[in-house]
Tab-separated table of N, CA, C and O in Angstrom:
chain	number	residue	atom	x	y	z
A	583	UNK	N	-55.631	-41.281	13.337
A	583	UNK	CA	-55.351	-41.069	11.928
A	583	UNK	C	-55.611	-39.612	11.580
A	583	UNK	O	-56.349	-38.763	12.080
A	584	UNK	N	-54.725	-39.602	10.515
A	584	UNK	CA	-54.603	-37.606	10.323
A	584	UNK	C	-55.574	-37.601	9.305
A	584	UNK	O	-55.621	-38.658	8.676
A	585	UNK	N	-56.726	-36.322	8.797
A	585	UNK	CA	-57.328	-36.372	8.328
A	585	UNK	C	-56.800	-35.065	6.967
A	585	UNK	O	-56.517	-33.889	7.196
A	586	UNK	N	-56.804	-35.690	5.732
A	586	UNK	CA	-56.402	-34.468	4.714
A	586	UNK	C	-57.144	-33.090	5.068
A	586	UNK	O	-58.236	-33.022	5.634
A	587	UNK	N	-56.544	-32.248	4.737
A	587	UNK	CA	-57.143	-30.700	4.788
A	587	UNK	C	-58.393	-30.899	3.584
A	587	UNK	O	-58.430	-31.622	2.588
A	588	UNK	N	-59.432	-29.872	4.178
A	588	UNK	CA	-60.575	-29.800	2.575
A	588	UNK	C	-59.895	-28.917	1.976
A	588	UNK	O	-59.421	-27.877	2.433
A	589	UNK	N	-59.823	-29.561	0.396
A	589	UNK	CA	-59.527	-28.688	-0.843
A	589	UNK	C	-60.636	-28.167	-1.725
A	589	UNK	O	-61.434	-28.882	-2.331
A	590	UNK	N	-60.616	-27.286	-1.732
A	590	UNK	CA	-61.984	-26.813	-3.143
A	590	UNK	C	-61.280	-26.498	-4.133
A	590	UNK	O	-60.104	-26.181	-3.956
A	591	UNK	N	-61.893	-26.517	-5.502
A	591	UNK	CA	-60.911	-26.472	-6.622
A	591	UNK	C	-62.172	-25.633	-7.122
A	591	UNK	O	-63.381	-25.645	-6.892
A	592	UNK	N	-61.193	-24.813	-8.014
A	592	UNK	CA	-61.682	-23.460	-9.057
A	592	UNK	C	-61.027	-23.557	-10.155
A	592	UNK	O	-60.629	-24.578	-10.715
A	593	UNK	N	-60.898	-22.265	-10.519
A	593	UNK	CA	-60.539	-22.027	-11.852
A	593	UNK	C	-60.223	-20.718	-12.309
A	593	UNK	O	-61.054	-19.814	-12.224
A	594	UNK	N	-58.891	-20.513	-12.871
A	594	UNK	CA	-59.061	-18.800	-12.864
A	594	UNK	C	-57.883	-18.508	-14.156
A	594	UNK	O	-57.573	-19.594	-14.646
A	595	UNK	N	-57.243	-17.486	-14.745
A	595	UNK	CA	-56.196	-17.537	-15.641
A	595	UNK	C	-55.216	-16.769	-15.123
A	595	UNK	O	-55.276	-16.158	-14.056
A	596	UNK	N	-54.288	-16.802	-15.900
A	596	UNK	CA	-53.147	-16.224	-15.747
A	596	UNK	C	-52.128	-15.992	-16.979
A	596	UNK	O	-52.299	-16.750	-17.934
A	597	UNK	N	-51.204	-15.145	-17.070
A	597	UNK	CA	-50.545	-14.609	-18.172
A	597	UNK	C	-49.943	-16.493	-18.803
A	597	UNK	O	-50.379	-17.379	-18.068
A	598	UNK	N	-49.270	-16.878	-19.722
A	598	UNK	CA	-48.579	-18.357	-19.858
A	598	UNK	C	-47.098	-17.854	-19.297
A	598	UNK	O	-46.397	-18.774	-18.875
A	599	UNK	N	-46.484	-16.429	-19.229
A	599	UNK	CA	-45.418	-16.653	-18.543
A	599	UNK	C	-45.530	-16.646	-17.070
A	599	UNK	O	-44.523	-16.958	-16.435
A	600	UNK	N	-46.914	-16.246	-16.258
A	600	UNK	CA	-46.429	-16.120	-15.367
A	600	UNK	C	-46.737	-18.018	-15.102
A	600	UNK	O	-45.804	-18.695	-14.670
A	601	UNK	N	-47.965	-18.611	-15.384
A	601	UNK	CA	-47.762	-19.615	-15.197
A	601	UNK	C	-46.667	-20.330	-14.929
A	601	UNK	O	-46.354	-20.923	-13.897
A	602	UNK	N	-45.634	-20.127	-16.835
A	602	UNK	CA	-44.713	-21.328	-16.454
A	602	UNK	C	-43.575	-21.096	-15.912
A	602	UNK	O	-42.584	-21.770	-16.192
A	603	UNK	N	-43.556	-19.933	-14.906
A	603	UNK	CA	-42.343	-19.424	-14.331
A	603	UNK	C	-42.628	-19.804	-12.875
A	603	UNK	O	-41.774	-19.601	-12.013
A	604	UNK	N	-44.191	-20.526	-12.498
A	604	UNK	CA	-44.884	-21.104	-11.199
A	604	UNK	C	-44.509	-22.326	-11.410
A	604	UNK	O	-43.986	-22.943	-10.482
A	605	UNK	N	-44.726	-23.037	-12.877
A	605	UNK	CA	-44.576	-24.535	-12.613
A	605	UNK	C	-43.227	-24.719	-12.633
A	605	UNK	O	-42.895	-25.652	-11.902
A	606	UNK	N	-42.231	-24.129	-13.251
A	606	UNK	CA	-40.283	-23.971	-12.916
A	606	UNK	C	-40.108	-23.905	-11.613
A	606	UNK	O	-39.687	-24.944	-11.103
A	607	UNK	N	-40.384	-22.605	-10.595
A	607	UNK	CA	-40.397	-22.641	-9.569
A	607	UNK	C	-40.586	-23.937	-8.431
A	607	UNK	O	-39.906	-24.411	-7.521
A	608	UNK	N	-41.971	-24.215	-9.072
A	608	UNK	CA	-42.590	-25.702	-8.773
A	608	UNK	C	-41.919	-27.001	-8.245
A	608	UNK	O	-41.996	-27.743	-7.266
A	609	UNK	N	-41.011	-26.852	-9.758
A	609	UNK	CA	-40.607	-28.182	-10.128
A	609	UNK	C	-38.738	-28.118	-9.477
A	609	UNK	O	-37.953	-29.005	-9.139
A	610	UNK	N	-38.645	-26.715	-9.543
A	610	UNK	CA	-37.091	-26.707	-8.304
A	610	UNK	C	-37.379	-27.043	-7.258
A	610	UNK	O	-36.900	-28.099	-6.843
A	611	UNK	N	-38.310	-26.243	-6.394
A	611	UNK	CA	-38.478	-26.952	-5.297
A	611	UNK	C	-39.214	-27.845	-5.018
A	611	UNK	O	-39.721	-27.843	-3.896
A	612	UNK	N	-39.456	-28.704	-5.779
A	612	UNK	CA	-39.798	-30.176	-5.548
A	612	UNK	C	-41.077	-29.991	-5.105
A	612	UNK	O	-41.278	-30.580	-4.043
A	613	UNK	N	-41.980	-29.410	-5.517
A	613	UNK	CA	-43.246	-29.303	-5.047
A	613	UNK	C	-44.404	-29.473	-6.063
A	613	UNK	O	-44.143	-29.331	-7.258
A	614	UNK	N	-45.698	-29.776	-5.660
A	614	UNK	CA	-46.504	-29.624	-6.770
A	614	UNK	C	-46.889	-28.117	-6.999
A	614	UNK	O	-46.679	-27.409	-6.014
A	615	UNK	N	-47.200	-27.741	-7.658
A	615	UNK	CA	-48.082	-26.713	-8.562
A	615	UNK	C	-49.124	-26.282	-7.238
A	615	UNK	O	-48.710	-25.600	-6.301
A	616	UNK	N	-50.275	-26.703	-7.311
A	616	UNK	CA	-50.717	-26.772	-6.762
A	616	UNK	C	-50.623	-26.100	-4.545
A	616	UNK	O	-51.086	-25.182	-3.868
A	617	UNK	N	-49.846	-27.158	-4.366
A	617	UNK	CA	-48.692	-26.065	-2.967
A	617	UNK	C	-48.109	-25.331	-2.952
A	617	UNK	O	-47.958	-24.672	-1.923
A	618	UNK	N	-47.400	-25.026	-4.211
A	618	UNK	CA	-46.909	-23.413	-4.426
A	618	UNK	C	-47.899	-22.250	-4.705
A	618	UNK	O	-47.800	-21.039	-4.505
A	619	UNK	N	-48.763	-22.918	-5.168
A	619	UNK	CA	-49.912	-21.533	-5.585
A	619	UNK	C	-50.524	-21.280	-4.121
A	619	UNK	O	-50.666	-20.101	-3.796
A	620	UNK	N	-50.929	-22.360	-3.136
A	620	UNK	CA	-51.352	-22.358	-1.912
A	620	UNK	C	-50.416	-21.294	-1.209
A	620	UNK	O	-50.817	-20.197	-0.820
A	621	UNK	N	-49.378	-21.662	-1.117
A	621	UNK	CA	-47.549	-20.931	-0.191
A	621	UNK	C	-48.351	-19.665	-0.749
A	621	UNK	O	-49.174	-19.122	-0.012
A	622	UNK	N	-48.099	-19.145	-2.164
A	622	UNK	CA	-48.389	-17.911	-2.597
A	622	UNK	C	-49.711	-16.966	-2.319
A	622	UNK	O	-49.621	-15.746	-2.184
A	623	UNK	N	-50.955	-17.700	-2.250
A	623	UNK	CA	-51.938	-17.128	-1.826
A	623	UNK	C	-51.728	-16.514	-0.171
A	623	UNK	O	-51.753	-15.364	0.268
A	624	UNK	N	-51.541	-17.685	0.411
A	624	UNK	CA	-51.242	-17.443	1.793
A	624	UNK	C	-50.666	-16.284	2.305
A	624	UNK	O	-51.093	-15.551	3.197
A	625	UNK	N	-49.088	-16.151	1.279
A	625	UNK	CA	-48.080	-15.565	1.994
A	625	UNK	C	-48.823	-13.677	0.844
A	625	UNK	O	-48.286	-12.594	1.082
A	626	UNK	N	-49.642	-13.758	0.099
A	626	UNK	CA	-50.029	-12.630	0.039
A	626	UNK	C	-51.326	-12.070	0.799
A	626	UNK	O	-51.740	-10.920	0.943
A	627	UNK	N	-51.666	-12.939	1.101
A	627	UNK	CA	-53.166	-12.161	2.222
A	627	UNK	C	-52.241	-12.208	3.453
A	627	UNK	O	-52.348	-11.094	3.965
A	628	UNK	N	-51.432	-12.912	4.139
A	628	UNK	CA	-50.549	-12.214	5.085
A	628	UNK	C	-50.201	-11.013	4.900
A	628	UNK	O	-50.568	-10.101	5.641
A	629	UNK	N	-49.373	-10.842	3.787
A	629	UNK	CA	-48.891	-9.011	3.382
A	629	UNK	C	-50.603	-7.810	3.519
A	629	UNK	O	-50.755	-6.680	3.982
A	630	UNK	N	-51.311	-8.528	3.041
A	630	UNK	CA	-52.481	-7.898	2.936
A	630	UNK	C	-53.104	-7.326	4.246
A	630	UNK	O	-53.522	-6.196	4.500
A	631	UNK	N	-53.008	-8.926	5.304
A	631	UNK	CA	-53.631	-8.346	6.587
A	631	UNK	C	-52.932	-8.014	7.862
A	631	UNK	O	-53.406	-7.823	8.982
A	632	UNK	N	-51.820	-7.992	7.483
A	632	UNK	CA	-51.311	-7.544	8.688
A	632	UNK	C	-50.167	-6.168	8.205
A	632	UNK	O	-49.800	-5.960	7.049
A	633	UNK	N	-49.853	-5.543	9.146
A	633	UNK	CA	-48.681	-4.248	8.957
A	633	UNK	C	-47.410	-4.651	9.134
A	633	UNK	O	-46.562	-3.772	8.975
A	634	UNK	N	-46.777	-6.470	9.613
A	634	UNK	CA	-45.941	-6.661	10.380
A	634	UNK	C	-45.415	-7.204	9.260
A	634	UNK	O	-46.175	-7.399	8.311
A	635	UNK	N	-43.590	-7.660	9.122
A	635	UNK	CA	-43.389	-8.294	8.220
A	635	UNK	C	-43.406	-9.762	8.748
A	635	UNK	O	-43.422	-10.136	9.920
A	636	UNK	N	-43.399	-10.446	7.696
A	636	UNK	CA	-43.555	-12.339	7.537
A	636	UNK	C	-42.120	-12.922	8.261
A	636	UNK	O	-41.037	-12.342	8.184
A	637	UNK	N	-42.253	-13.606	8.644
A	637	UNK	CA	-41.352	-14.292	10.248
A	637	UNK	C	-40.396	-14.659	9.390
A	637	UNK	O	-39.372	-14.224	9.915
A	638	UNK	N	-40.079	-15.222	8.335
A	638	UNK	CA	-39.013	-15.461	7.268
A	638	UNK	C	-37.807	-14.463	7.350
A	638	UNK	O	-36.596	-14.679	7.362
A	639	UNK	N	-38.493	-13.361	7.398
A	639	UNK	CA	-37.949	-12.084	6.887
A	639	UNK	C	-37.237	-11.507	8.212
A	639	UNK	O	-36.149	-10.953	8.372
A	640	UNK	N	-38.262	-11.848	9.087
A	640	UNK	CA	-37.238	-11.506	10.289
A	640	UNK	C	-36.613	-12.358	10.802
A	640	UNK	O	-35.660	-11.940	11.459
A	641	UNK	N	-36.764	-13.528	10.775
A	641	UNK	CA	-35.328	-14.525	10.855
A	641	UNK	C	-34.168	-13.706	10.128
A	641	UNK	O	-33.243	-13.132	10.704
A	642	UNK	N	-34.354	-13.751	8.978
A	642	UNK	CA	-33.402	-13.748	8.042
A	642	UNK	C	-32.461	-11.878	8.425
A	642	UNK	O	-31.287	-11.526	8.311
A	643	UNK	N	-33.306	-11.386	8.730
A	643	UNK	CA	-32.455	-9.817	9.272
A	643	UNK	C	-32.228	-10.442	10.599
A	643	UNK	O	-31.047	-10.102	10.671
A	644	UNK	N	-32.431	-11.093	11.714
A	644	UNK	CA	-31.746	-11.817	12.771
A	644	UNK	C	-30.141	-12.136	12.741
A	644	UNK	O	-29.179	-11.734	13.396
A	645	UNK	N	-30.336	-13.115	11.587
A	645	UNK	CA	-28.890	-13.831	10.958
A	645	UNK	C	-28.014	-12.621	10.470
A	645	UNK	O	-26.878	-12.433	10.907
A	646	UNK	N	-28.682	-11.721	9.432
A	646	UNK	CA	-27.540	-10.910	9.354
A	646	UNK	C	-26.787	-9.676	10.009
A	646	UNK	O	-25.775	-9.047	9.700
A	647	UNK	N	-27.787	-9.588	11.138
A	647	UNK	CA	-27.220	-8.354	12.208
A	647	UNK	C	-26.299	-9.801	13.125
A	647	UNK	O	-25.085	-9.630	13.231
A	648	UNK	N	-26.681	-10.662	13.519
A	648	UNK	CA	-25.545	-11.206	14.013
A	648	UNK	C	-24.445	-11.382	13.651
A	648	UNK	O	-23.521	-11.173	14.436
A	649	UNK	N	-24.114	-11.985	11.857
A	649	UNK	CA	-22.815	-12.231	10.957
A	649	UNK	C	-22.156	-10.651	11.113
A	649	UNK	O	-20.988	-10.401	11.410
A	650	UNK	N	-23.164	-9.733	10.846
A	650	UNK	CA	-22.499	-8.336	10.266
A	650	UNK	C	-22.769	-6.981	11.018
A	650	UNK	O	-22.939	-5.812	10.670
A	651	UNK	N	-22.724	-7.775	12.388
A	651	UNK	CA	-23.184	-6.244	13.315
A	651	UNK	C	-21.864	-5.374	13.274
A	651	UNK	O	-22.183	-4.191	13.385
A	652	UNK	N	-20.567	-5.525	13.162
A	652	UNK	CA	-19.865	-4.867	13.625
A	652	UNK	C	-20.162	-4.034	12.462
A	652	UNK	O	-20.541	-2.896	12.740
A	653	UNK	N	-20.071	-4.368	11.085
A	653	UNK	CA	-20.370	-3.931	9.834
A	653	UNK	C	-21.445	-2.959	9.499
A	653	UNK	O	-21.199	-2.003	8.764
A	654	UNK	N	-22.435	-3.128	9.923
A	654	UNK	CA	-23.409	-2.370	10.834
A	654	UNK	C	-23.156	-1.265	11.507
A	654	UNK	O	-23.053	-0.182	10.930
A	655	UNK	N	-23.062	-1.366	12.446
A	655	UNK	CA	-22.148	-0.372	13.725
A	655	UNK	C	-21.013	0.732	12.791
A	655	UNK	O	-21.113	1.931	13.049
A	656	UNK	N	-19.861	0.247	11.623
A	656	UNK	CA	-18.778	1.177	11.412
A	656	UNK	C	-19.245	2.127	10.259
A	656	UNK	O	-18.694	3.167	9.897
A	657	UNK	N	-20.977	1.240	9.496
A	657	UNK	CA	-21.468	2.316	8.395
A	657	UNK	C	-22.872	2.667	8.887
A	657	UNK	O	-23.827	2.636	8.111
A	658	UNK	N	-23.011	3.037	10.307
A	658	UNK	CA	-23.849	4.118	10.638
A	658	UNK	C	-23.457	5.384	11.466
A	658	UNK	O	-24.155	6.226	12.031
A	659	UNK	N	-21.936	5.213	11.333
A	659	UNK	CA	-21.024	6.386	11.547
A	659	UNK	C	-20.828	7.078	10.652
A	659	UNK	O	-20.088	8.053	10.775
């Protein structure tokens, strides 16, 4: 049996737009509140501790040097 992750709960503020532009976000991608603020903490102490960019990011320049290498290649002439 899988055991839940420990959660500690706090408390802290924030502007009300940036809030409810977290719980919109939230609520598109089908997530709680709560796991998006997690995603977000995470994915900023990544930026914080490392010099490298986030694996997302280099997927995503992967995909488009493959679709658009030639495109690539005729505007660095």
């Amino acid at each position: 049996m899988k055991s839940k992750p420990v959660k500690e709960k706090f408390a802290s503020q924030a502007s009300p737009e940036l809030l409810a532009a977290m719980r919109q976000l939230a609520e598109e991608e089908g997530k709680q509140f709560q796991a998006l603020l997690d995603e977000a903490m995470r994915e900023f102490l990544e930026r914080r501790n490392t010099n490298k960019p986030r694996q997302h990011v280099v997927e995503a320049l992967g995909l488009s040097i493959q679709e658009f290498d030639s495109l690539y290649q005729k505007l660095a002439k």
